[in-house]
PDB file of C-alpha atoms and ligand atoms in Angstrom:
ATOM      1  CA  UNK A  10     221.779 144.142 -71.149  1.00 83.00           C
ATOM      2  CA  UNK A  11     218.858 146.517 -71.599  1.00 92.00           C
ATOM      3  CA  UNK A  12     216.264 145.667 -74.217  1.00 97.00           C
ATOM      4  CA  UNK A  13     213.301 147.562 -75.670  1.00 97.00           C
ATOM      5  CA  UNK A  14     209.835 146.060 -75.232  1.00 98.00           C
ATOM      6  CA  UNK A  15     206.961 147.758 -77.124  1.00 98.00           C
ATOM      7  CA  UNK A  16     203.345 146.753 -76.601  1.00 98.00           C
ATOM      8  CA  UNK A  17     200.601 148.214 -78.762  1.00 98.00           C
ATOM      9  CA  UNK A  18     196.846 148.107 -78.200  1.00 98.00           C
ATOM     10  CA  UNK A  19     195.792 147.972 -81.823  1.00 97.00           C
ATOM     11  CA  UNK A  20     194.623 145.887 -84.737  1.00 97.00           C
ATOM     12  CA  UNK A  21     197.652 144.098 -86.187  1.00 97.00           C
ATOM     13  CA  UNK A  22     196.480 144.792 -89.720  1.00 97.00           C
ATOM     14  CA  UNK A  23     196.933 148.524 -88.990  1.00 97.00           C
ATOM     15  CA  UNK A  24     199.837 148.628 -86.533  1.00 98.00           C
ATOM     16  CA  UNK A  25     202.130 146.419 -88.608  1.00 98.00           C
ATOM     17  CA  UNK A  26     202.090 149.074 -91.352  1.00 98.00           C
ATOM     18  CA  UNK A  27     204.049 151.367 -89.017  1.00 98.00           C
ATOM     19  CA  UNK A  28     206.889 148.909 -88.365  1.00 98.00           C
ATOM     20  CA  UNK A  29     209.944 149.541 -90.592  1.00 98.00           C
ATOM     21  CA  UNK A  30     210.911 147.178 -93.433  1.00 98.00           C
ATOM     22  CA  UNK A  31     213.418 144.388 -92.652  1.00 98.00           C
ATOM     23  CA  UNK A  32     213.573 145.141 -88.920  1.00 98.00           C
ATOM     24  CA  UNK A  33     212.411 141.931 -87.185  1.00 99.00           C
ATOM     25  CA  UNK A  34     214.479 138.760 -86.659  1.00 99.00           C
ATOM     26  CA  UNK A  35     211.745 136.379 -85.525  1.00 99.00           C
ATOM     27  CA  UNK A  36     207.944 136.357 -85.549  1.00 99.00           C
ATOM     28  CA  UNK A  37     206.280 133.823 -83.231  1.00 98.00           C
ATOM     29  CA  UNK A  38     202.520 133.967 -83.068  1.00 98.00           C
ATOM     30  CA  UNK A  39     199.232 132.192 -82.653  1.00 97.00           C
ATOM     31  CA  UNK A  40     196.449 134.115 -84.391  1.00 96.00           C
ATOM     32  CA  UNK A  41     192.777 133.475 -83.622  1.00 91.00           C
ATOM     33  CA  UNK A  42     191.827 130.201 -85.268  1.00 80.00           C
ATOM     34  CA  UNK A  43     188.907 130.035 -87.667  1.00 79.00           C
ATOM     35  CA  UNK A  44     185.690 130.397 -85.670  1.00 72.00           C
ATOM     36  CA  UNK A  45     187.297 128.943 -82.589  1.00 52.00           C
ATOM     37  CA  UNK A  46     186.734 130.524 -79.179  1.00 50.00           C
ATOM     38  CA  UNK A  47     184.271 132.931 -80.761  1.00 54.00           C
ATOM     39  CA  UNK A  48     182.984 133.948 -77.374  1.00 52.00           C
ATOM     40  CA  UNK A  49     186.340 135.105 -76.034  1.00 47.00           C
ATOM     41  CA  UNK A  50     188.064 137.057 -78.765  1.00 51.00           C
ATOM     42  CA  UNK A  51     186.260 136.740 -82.065  1.00 58.00           C
ATOM     43  CA  UNK A  52     186.780 134.236 -84.791  1.00 73.00           C
ATOM     44  CA  UNK A  53     187.019 134.319 -88.542  1.00 85.00           C
ATOM     45  CA  UNK A  54     184.861 132.016 -90.628  1.00 84.00           C
ATOM     46  CA  UNK A  55     187.011 129.214 -92.130  1.00 86.00           C
ATOM     47  CA  UNK A  56     185.923 130.262 -95.645  1.00 87.00           C
ATOM     48  CA  UNK A  57     187.243 133.784 -95.080  1.00 90.00           C
ATOM     49  CA  UNK A  58     190.390 132.911 -93.106  1.00 93.00           C
ATOM     50  CA  UNK A  59     192.901 133.158 -95.971  1.00 96.00           C
ATOM     51  CA  UNK A  60     191.412 136.439 -97.185  1.00 96.00           C
ATOM     52  CA  UNK A  61     191.635 137.809 -93.613  1.00 96.00           C
ATOM     53  CA  UNK A  62     195.209 136.655 -92.987  1.00 97.00           C
ATOM     54  CA  UNK A  63     196.897 137.553 -96.300  1.00 98.00           C
ATOM     55  CA  UNK A  64     197.091 141.351 -95.744  1.00 98.00           C
ATOM     56  CA  UNK A  65     198.658 140.619 -92.328  1.00 98.00           C
ATOM     57  CA  UNK A  66     201.171 138.103 -93.726  1.00 98.00           C
ATOM     58  CA  UNK A  67     202.057 140.648 -96.449  1.00 98.00           C
ATOM     59  CA  UNK A  68     203.070 143.103 -93.698  1.00 98.00           C
ATOM     60  CA  UNK A  69     204.949 140.363 -91.822  1.00 99.00           C
ATOM     61  CA  UNK A  70     206.887 139.585 -95.006  1.00 98.00           C
ATOM     62  CA  UNK A  71     207.824 143.254 -95.295  1.00 98.00           C
ATOM     63  CA  UNK A  72     208.962 143.731 -91.677  1.00 98.00           C
ATOM     64  CA  UNK A  73     210.938 140.466 -91.410  1.00 99.00           C
ATOM     65  CA  UNK A  74     214.672 140.643 -92.151  1.00 98.00           C
ATOM     66  CA  UNK A  75     215.861 138.445 -95.064  1.00 98.00           C
ATOM     67  CA  UNK A  76     217.690 136.335 -92.436  1.00 98.00           C
ATOM     68  CA  UNK A  77     214.592 136.076 -90.230  1.00 99.00           C
ATOM     69  CA  UNK A  78     211.986 133.397 -89.552  1.00 99.00           C
ATOM     70  CA  UNK A  79     208.212 133.358 -89.057  1.00 99.00           C
ATOM     71  CA  UNK A  80     206.680 130.651 -86.834  1.00 99.00           C
ATOM     72  CA  UNK A  81     202.901 130.377 -87.202  1.00 98.00           C
ATOM     73  CA  UNK A  82     201.006 128.260 -84.659  1.00 97.00           C
ATOM     74  CA  UNK A  83     197.748 127.122 -86.209  1.00 96.00           C
ATOM     75  CA  UNK A  84     195.474 124.067 -86.421  1.00 93.00           C
ATOM     76  CA  UNK A  85     192.428 123.519 -88.549  1.00 91.00           C
ATOM     77  CA  UNK A  86     189.383 122.367 -86.638  1.00 85.00           C
ATOM     78  CA  UNK A  87     186.750 119.830 -87.519  1.00 86.00           C
ATOM     79  CA  UNK A  88     183.556 121.238 -89.011  1.00 82.00           C
ATOM     80  CA  UNK A  89     180.620 118.910 -89.732  1.00 84.00           C
ATOM     81  CA  UNK A  90     182.744 115.806 -89.300  1.00 87.00           C
ATOM     82  CA  UNK A  91     185.501 116.994 -91.678  1.00 89.00           C
ATOM     83  CA  UNK A  92     188.818 118.778 -91.148  1.00 91.00           C
ATOM     84  CA  UNK A  93     188.752 122.300 -92.575  1.00 91.00           C
ATOM     85  CA  UNK A  94     191.312 122.936 -95.282  1.00 94.00           C
ATOM     86  CA  UNK A  95     192.018 126.595 -94.653  1.00 94.00           C
ATOM     87  CA  UNK A  96     195.510 125.959 -93.286  1.00 96.00           C
ATOM     88  CA  UNK A  97     196.470 124.176 -96.484  1.00 97.00           C
ATOM     89  CA  UNK A  98     194.926 126.972 -98.542  1.00 97.00           C
ATOM     90  CA  UNK A  99     196.812 129.491 -96.427  1.00 98.00           C
ATOM     91  CA  UNK A 100     200.156 127.774 -97.021  1.00 98.00           C
ATOM     92  CA  UNK A 101     199.555 127.808-100.790  1.00 98.00           C
ATOM     93  CA  UNK A 102     198.463 131.453-100.742  1.00 98.00           C
ATOM     94  CA  UNK A 103     201.463 132.513 -98.618  1.00 98.00           C
ATOM     95  CA  UNK A 104     203.814 130.790-101.066  1.00 98.00           C
ATOM     96  CA  UNK A 105     202.200 132.821-103.845  1.00 98.00           C
ATOM     97  CA  UNK A 106     202.751 135.905-101.718  1.00 98.00           C
ATOM     98  CA  UNK A 107     206.497 135.243-101.681  1.00 98.00           C
ATOM     99  CA  UNK A 108     207.022 133.210 -98.520  1.00 99.00           C
ATOM    100  CA  UNK A 109     209.132 130.053 -98.502  1.00 98.00           C
ATOM    101  CA  UNK A 110     207.428 127.275 -96.495  1.00 98.00           C
ATOM    102  CA  UNK A 111     210.576 125.845 -94.948  1.00 98.00           C
ATOM    103  CA  UNK A 112     209.357 123.433 -92.306  1.00 98.00           C
ATOM    104  CA  UNK A 113     206.496 122.225 -90.194  1.00 98.00           C
ATOM    105  CA  UNK A 114     207.153 121.538 -86.524  1.00 98.00           C
ATOM    106  CA  UNK A 115     204.605 119.623 -84.505  1.00 98.00           C
ATOM    107  CA  UNK A 116     203.647 120.758 -81.023  1.00 97.00           C
ATOM    108  CA  UNK A 117     202.659 117.552 -79.261  1.00 96.00           C
ATOM    109  CA  UNK A 118     200.493 118.569 -76.302  1.00 93.00           C
ATOM    110  CA  UNK A 119     201.752 115.906 -73.984  1.00 88.00           C
ATOM    111  CA  UNK A 120     199.262 116.576 -71.188  1.00 84.00           C
ATOM    112  CA  UNK A 121     196.067 116.380 -73.238  1.00 81.00           C
ATOM    113  CA  UNK A 122     193.420 114.504 -71.285  1.00 80.00           C
ATOM    114  CA  UNK A 123     191.429 111.559 -72.650  1.00 82.00           C
ATOM    115  CA  UNK A 124     188.047 111.884 -74.369  1.00 86.00           C
ATOM    116  CA  UNK A 125     185.576 109.969 -76.527  1.00 89.00           C
ATOM    117  CA  UNK A 126     184.412 111.030 -79.996  1.00 87.00           C
ATOM    118  CA  UNK A 127     182.276 108.854 -82.320  1.00 88.00           C
ATOM    119  CA  UNK A 128     184.608 109.074 -85.329  1.00 89.00           C
ATOM    120  CA  UNK A 129     188.014 110.273 -84.161  1.00 90.00           C
ATOM    121  CA  UNK A 130     190.443 110.384 -81.232  1.00 91.00           C
ATOM    122  CA  UNK A 131     191.610 113.185 -78.996  1.00 90.00           C
ATOM    123  CA  UNK A 132     193.504 115.815 -80.992  1.00 90.00           C
ATOM    124  CA  UNK A 133     196.781 116.299 -79.168  1.00 93.00           C
ATOM    125  CA  UNK A 134     198.957 118.263 -81.608  1.00 95.00           C
ATOM    126  CA  UNK A 135     199.116 121.588 -83.377  1.00 96.00           C
ATOM    127  CA  UNK A 136     201.071 122.875 -86.327  1.00 98.00           C
ATOM    128  CA  UNK A 137     204.017 125.248 -85.979  1.00 98.00           C
ATOM    129  CA  UNK A 138     204.606 126.315 -89.559  1.00 98.00           C
ATOM    130  CA  UNK A 139     207.972 127.832 -90.382  1.00 99.00           C
ATOM    131  CA  UNK A 140     208.127 130.397 -93.164  1.00 99.00           C
ATOM    132  CA  UNK A 141     211.162 132.319 -94.424  1.00 99.00           C
ATOM    133  CA  UNK A 142     211.936 135.038 -96.923  1.00 98.00           C
ATOM    134  CA  UNK A 143     215.164 133.446 -98.110  1.00 98.00           C
ATOM    135  CA  UNK A 144     216.492 129.879 -98.128  1.00 97.00           C
ATOM    136  CA  UNK A 145     219.489 131.012 -96.056  1.00 98.00           C
ATOM    137  CA  UNK A 146     218.339 132.278 -92.679  1.00 98.00           C
ATOM    138  CA  UNK A 147     219.854 132.531 -89.200  1.00 98.00           C
ATOM    139  CA  UNK A 148     219.598 129.235 -87.299  1.00 98.00           C
ATOM    140  CA  UNK A 149     221.627 128.415 -84.186  1.00 98.00           C
ATOM    141  CA  UNK A 150     221.101 124.650 -83.988  1.00 98.00           C
ATOM    142  CA  UNK A 151     223.608 124.063 -81.180  1.00 97.00           C
ATOM    143  CA  UNK A 152     221.378 126.115 -78.860  1.00 98.00           C
ATOM    144  CA  UNK A 153     218.625 123.474 -78.840  1.00 97.00           C
ATOM    145  CA  UNK A 154     220.641 120.263 -78.666  1.00 95.00           C
ATOM    146  CA  UNK A 155     219.220 117.509 -76.472  1.00 92.00           C
ATOM    147  CA  UNK A 156     220.867 114.781 -74.361  1.00 89.00           C
ATOM    148  CA  UNK A 157     221.617 111.591 -76.335  1.00 83.00           C
ATOM    149  CA  UNK A 158     219.788 109.546 -73.695  1.00 77.00           C
ATOM    150  CA  UNK A 159     218.709 106.000 -74.536  1.00 69.00           C
ATOM    151  CA  UNK A 160     219.490 106.399 -78.212  1.00 70.00           C
ATOM    152  CA  UNK A 161     223.182 106.041 -77.414  1.00 70.00           C
ATOM    153  CA  UNK A 162     222.567 102.761 -75.636  1.00 70.00           C
ATOM    154  CA  UNK A 163     220.257 101.156 -78.202  1.00 72.00           C
ATOM    155  CA  UNK A 164     220.645 102.363 -81.820  1.00 69.00           C
ATOM    156  CA  UNK A 165     224.371 103.093 -81.575  1.00 71.00           C
ATOM    157  CA  UNK A 166     225.306  99.756 -80.062  1.00 71.00           C
ATOM    158  CA  UNK A 167     224.853  97.578 -83.152  1.00 72.00           C
ATOM    159  CA  UNK A 168     226.107  99.442 -86.194  1.00 76.00           C
ATOM    160  CA  UNK A 169     225.768  97.955 -89.671  1.00 75.00           C
ATOM    161  CA  UNK A 170     228.440  98.490 -92.360  1.00 74.00           C
ATOM    162  CA  UNK A 171     226.338 101.253 -93.929  1.00 76.00           C
ATOM    163  CA  UNK A 172     226.063 102.980 -90.551  1.00 74.00           C
ATOM    164  CA  UNK A 173     229.829 103.296 -90.459  1.00 71.00           C
ATOM    165  CA  UNK A 174     230.068 105.388 -93.645  1.00 72.00           C
ATOM    166  CA  UNK A 175     228.106 108.429 -94.793  1.00 69.00           C
ATOM    167  CA  UNK A 176     224.758 107.322 -96.210  1.00 66.00           C
ATOM    168  CA  UNK A 177     223.635 110.094 -98.576  1.00 68.00           C
ATOM    169  CA  UNK A 178     219.989 110.647 -99.321  1.00 68.00           C
ATOM    170  CA  UNK A 179     218.903 109.036-102.592  1.00 69.00           C
ATOM    171  CA  UNK A 180     216.304 111.726-103.250  1.00 71.00           C
ATOM    172  CA  UNK A 181     218.630 114.721-103.171  1.00 68.00           C
ATOM    173  CA  UNK A 182     217.268 116.183 -99.953  1.00 68.00           C
ATOM    174  CA  UNK A 183     220.819 116.983 -98.873  1.00 64.00           C
ATOM    175  CA  UNK A 184     220.282 114.775 -95.868  1.00 68.00           C
ATOM    176  CA  UNK A 185     223.076 112.346 -95.190  1.00 68.00           C
ATOM    177  CA  UNK A 186     223.911 110.388 -92.114  1.00 72.00           C
ATOM    178  CA  UNK A 187     226.962 108.750 -90.677  1.00 77.00           C
ATOM    179  CA  UNK A 188     225.537 107.149 -87.596  1.00 77.00           C
ATOM    180  CA  UNK A 189     228.947 106.207 -86.204  1.00 76.00           C
ATOM    181  CA  UNK A 190     229.736 109.938 -85.845  1.00 78.00           C
ATOM    182  CA  UNK A 191     227.363 110.045 -82.909  1.00 77.00           C
ATOM    183  CA  UNK A 192     229.140 107.476 -80.761  1.00 75.00           C
ATOM    184  CA  UNK A 193     230.498 108.949 -77.528  1.00 75.00           C
ATOM    185  CA  UNK A 194     228.643 112.226 -77.933  1.00 81.00           C
ATOM    186  CA  UNK A 195     226.534 113.627 -75.101  1.00 85.00           C
ATOM    187  CA  UNK A 196     224.137 115.628 -77.213  1.00 91.00           C
ATOM    188  CA  UNK A 197     222.185 115.260 -80.443  1.00 90.00           C
ATOM    189  CA  UNK A 198     220.098 117.597 -82.565  1.00 93.00           C
ATOM    190  CA  UNK A 199     216.401 117.459 -81.720  1.00 94.00           C
ATOM    191  CA  UNK A 200     213.617 116.358 -84.059  1.00 94.00           C
ATOM    192  CA  UNK A 201     210.885 118.599 -85.433  1.00 97.00           C
ATOM    193  CA  UNK A 202     208.407 117.395 -82.786  1.00 97.00           C
ATOM    194  CA  UNK A 203     208.157 119.488 -79.613  1.00 96.00           C
ATOM    195  CA  UNK A 204     206.682 117.630 -76.665  1.00 94.00           C
ATOM    196  CA  UNK A 205     205.296 120.395 -74.475  1.00 92.00           C
ATOM    197  CA  UNK A 206     202.456 120.470 -71.994  1.00 86.00           C
ATOM    198  CA  UNK A 207     199.740 123.057 -72.630  1.00 83.00           C
ATOM    199  CA  UNK A 208     199.716 126.000 -70.257  1.00 72.00           C
ATOM    200  CA  UNK A 209     197.207 125.355 -67.478  1.00 63.00           C
ATOM    201  CA  UNK A 210     198.513 127.919 -65.012  1.00 60.00           C
ATOM    202  CA  UNK A 211     197.649 130.983 -67.025  1.00 58.00           C
ATOM    203  CA  UNK A 212     194.006 131.491 -66.066  1.00 54.00           C
ATOM    204  CA  UNK A 213     193.907 134.938 -67.680  1.00 70.00           C
ATOM    205  CA  UNK A 214     194.059 133.753 -71.271  1.00 75.00           C
ATOM    206  CA  UNK A 215     192.409 130.645 -72.638  1.00 73.00           C
ATOM    207  CA  UNK A 216     195.018 129.978 -75.326  1.00 80.00           C
ATOM    208  CA  UNK A 217     198.370 130.967 -73.837  1.00 88.00           C
ATOM    209  CA  UNK A 218     201.593 129.365 -75.071  1.00 93.00           C
ATOM    210  CA  UNK A 219     203.662 127.349 -72.608  1.00 94.00           C
ATOM    211  CA  UNK A 220     206.787 129.478 -72.085  1.00 96.00           C
ATOM    212  CA  UNK A 221     209.003 126.703 -73.475  1.00 97.00           C
ATOM    213  CA  UNK A 222     207.430 127.135 -76.912  1.00 97.00           C
ATOM    214  CA  UNK A 223     208.560 130.687 -77.771  1.00 98.00           C
ATOM    215  CA  UNK A 224     211.747 130.003 -75.762  1.00 98.00           C
ATOM    216  CA  UNK A 225     212.756 127.131 -78.057  1.00 98.00           C
ATOM    217  CA  UNK A 226     212.275 129.176 -81.236  1.00 98.00           C
ATOM    218  CA  UNK A 227     213.925 132.279 -79.760  1.00 98.00           C
ATOM    219  CA  UNK A 228     217.001 130.172 -78.898  1.00 98.00           C
ATOM    220  CA  UNK A 229     217.022 128.522 -82.323  1.00 98.00           C
ATOM    221  CA  UNK A 230     216.542 131.592 -84.508  1.00 98.00           C
ATOM    222  CA  UNK A 231     217.856 134.631 -82.594  1.00 98.00           C
ATOM    223  CA  UNK A 232     220.755 136.046 -80.609  1.00 98.00           C
ATOM    224  CA  UNK A 233     220.707 138.511 -77.687  1.00 98.00           C
ATOM    225  CA  UNK A 234     219.726 141.991 -78.876  1.00 98.00           C
ATOM    226  CA  UNK A 235     217.672 140.674 -81.833  1.00 98.00           C
ATOM    227  CA  UNK A 236     214.023 141.668 -82.289  1.00 98.00           C
ATOM    228  CA  UNK A 237     211.064 139.294 -81.732  1.00 98.00           C
ATOM    229  CA  UNK A 238     207.508 140.181 -82.839  1.00 99.00           C
ATOM    230  CA  UNK A 239     204.172 138.683 -81.742  1.00 98.00           C
ATOM    231  CA  UNK A 240     201.331 140.398 -83.667  1.00 98.00           C
ATOM    232  CA  UNK A 241     198.654 138.454 -81.698  1.00 98.00           C
ATOM    233  CA  UNK A 242     200.173 138.892 -78.263  1.00 97.00           C
ATOM    234  CA  UNK A 243     197.367 137.592 -75.991  1.00 96.00           C
ATOM    235  CA  UNK A 244     198.765 137.228 -72.477  1.00 96.00           C
ATOM    236  CA  UNK A 245     202.232 138.187 -73.731  1.00 97.00           C
ATOM    237  CA  UNK A 246     204.068 134.873 -73.330  1.00 97.00           C
ATOM    238  CA  UNK A 247     206.338 135.530 -76.334  1.00 98.00           C
ATOM    239  CA  UNK A 248     207.283 138.983 -75.031  1.00 98.00           C
ATOM    240  CA  UNK A 249     207.845 137.792 -71.481  1.00 98.00           C
ATOM    241  CA  UNK A 250     210.254 135.114 -72.650  1.00 98.00           C
ATOM    242  CA  UNK A 251     211.963 137.442 -75.150  1.00 98.00           C
ATOM    243  CA  UNK A 252     212.597 139.991 -72.385  1.00 98.00           C
ATOM    244  CA  UNK A 253     213.986 137.318 -70.065  1.00 98.00           C
ATOM    245  CA  UNK A 254     216.299 136.180 -72.873  1.00 98.00           C
ATOM    246  CA  UNK A 255     217.566 139.715 -73.595  1.00 98.00           C
ATOM    247  CA  UNK A 256     215.806 140.107 -76.927  1.00 98.00           C
ATOM    248  CA  UNK A 257     213.960 143.268 -77.966  1.00 98.00           C
ATOM    249  CA  UNK A 258     210.277 142.589 -78.519  1.00 98.00           C
ATOM    250  CA  UNK A 259     207.143 144.053 -80.098  1.00 98.00           C
ATOM    251  CA  UNK A 260     203.636 142.850 -79.217  1.00 98.00           C
ATOM    252  CA  UNK A 261     200.279 143.842 -80.709  1.00 98.00           C
ATOM    253  CA  UNK A 262     196.930 142.978 -79.110  1.00 97.00           C
ATOM    254  CA  UNK A 263     193.456 144.236 -79.931  1.00 96.00           C
ATOM    255  CA  UNK A 264     191.757 143.551 -76.575  1.00 96.00           C
ATOM    256  CA  UNK A 265     192.495 146.258 -73.980  1.00 96.00           C
ATOM    257  CA  UNK A 266     192.263 143.894 -70.960  1.00 96.00           C
ATOM    258  CA  UNK A 267     194.993 141.648 -72.364  1.00 96.00           C
ATOM    259  CA  UNK A 268     197.196 144.675 -73.071  1.00 97.00           C
ATOM    260  CA  UNK A 269     196.781 145.854 -69.493  1.00 97.00           C
ATOM    261  CA  UNK A 270     197.637 142.410 -68.198  1.00 96.00           C
ATOM    262  CA  UNK A 271     200.834 142.305 -70.298  1.00 97.00           C
ATOM    263  CA  UNK A 272     201.698 145.848 -69.298  1.00 97.00           C
ATOM    264  CA  UNK A 273     201.577 144.798 -65.633  1.00 97.00           C
ATOM    265  CA  UNK A 274     203.380 141.510 -66.182  1.00 95.00           C
ATOM    266  CA  UNK A 275     206.257 143.164 -68.019  1.00 96.00           C
ATOM    267  CA  UNK A 276     206.176 146.549 -66.337  1.00 96.00           C
ATOM    268  CA  UNK A 277     205.943 148.351 -69.688  1.00 96.00           C
ATOM    269  CA  UNK A 278     203.608 151.201 -70.783  1.00 96.00           C
ATOM    270  CA  UNK A 279     201.006 150.429 -73.438  1.00 96.00           C
ATOM    271  CA  UNK A 280     201.496 152.404 -76.664  1.00 93.00           C
ATOM    272  CA  UNK A 281     198.559 153.488 -78.808  1.00 82.00           C
TER     273      UNK A 281
HETATM  274  C1  SAM B 362     195.540 132.584 -79.641  1.00 62.70           C
HETATM  275  S1  SAM B 362     195.608 134.111 -78.820  1.00 62.70           S
HETATM  276  C2  SAM B 362     197.332 134.338 -78.515  1.00 62.70           C
HETATM  277  C3  SAM B 362     197.795 133.783 -77.197  1.00 62.70           C
HETATM  278  C4  SAM B 362     199.251 134.054 -76.921  1.00 62.70           C
HETATM  279  N1  SAM B 362     200.120 133.240 -77.767  1.00 62.70           N
HETATM  280  C5  SAM B 362     199.605 133.815 -75.442  1.00 62.70           C
HETATM  281  O1  SAM B 362     200.586 133.119 -75.156  1.00 62.70           O
HETATM  282  O2  SAM B 362     198.864 134.307 -74.584  1.00 62.70           O
HETATM  283  C6  SAM B 362     195.275 135.276 -80.091  1.00 62.70           C
HETATM  284  C7  SAM B 362     195.168 136.718 -79.634  1.00 62.70           C
HETATM  285  O3  SAM B 362     195.034 137.558 -80.787  1.00 62.70           O
HETATM  286  C8  SAM B 362     194.212 138.676 -80.427  1.00 62.70           C
HETATM  287  N2  SAM B 362     193.706 139.269 -81.676  1.00 62.70           N
HETATM  288  C9  SAM B 362     192.683 138.839 -82.456  1.00 62.70           C
HETATM  289  N3  SAM B 362     192.562 139.614 -83.552  1.00 62.70           N
HETATM  290  C10 SAM B 362     193.542 140.546 -83.474  1.00 62.70           C
HETATM  291  C11 SAM B 362     193.954 141.620 -84.320  1.00 62.70           C
HETATM  292  N4  SAM B 362     193.317 141.878 -85.467  1.00 62.70           N
HETATM  293  N5  SAM B 362     195.004 142.371 -83.938  1.00 62.70           N
HETATM  294  C12 SAM B 362     195.661 142.122 -82.769  1.00 62.70           C
HETATM  295  N6  SAM B 362     195.315 141.125 -81.933  1.00 62.70           N
HETATM  296  C13 SAM B 362     194.276 140.339 -82.276  1.00 62.70           C
HETATM  297  C14 SAM B 362     193.163 138.059 -79.547  1.00 62.70           C
HETATM  298  O4  SAM B 362     192.534 139.014 -78.730  1.00 62.70           O
HETATM  299  C15 SAM B 362     193.963 137.007 -78.755  1.00 62.70           C
HETATM  300  O5  SAM B 362     194.374 137.496 -77.498  1.00 62.70           O
END
């Protein structure tokens, strides 16, 4: 199957305006964090982060199909001994903008090394915020099922009476469970915690995704031939994986060296 991969050397705020309405199935991205890694590719002051991001998220809302999903990898840092609150402010502002904040996945960085801080412990997780345009969106849950493993041997061995019938949520979340349904099954649905090692092999970009990260969301939210967008492409991990999985992809990156690197990696011309 042949797919179209477009990489643009441009500022996302500008380039996104040229992408047609309702044309993208999945956005997976990790924008520059507030003030972090200032020396490598610029940072935005935490107090101005929401103001900087909102025009970009407005364009993302326009280009995403009503059935599509936006996964935003972000984590507030500690400033003067306190967590910044710009991610929370951003979520509230994006809801005002028209986004539905559907879910928050946690990326547990399972290989983070130990350290010592006077008033906290090693930070070993990041947020993967899921936003949608509509409450009904494409989601192919069977594609990310995991082996039952030890759960089958322990939890399913001693079932209570309540486990044997459907136990509906008392708070109206729509969640109900009938634990006995899972006996003798090989696979279960995963949780919203992704245990992935950080990418140490990619020496050309200091904040590259592990390939499994975009891969998991591409499997969960798209089919072959769908379109995946990363407006902060970096070393192009999202595009590389999308291409391998027969998805069309669009990447935007402001730094020419990164664009050239992606162009070589994917054997695709850079567009201006
Ligand atoms: C956290 S990195 C993304 C890393 C990427 N997920 C990967 O796997 O390599 C963010 C990227 O956004 C780029 N960037 C920053 N501001 C941008 C803008 N306004 N438009 C496009 N790209 C931008 C940076 O140069 C950087 O490479």
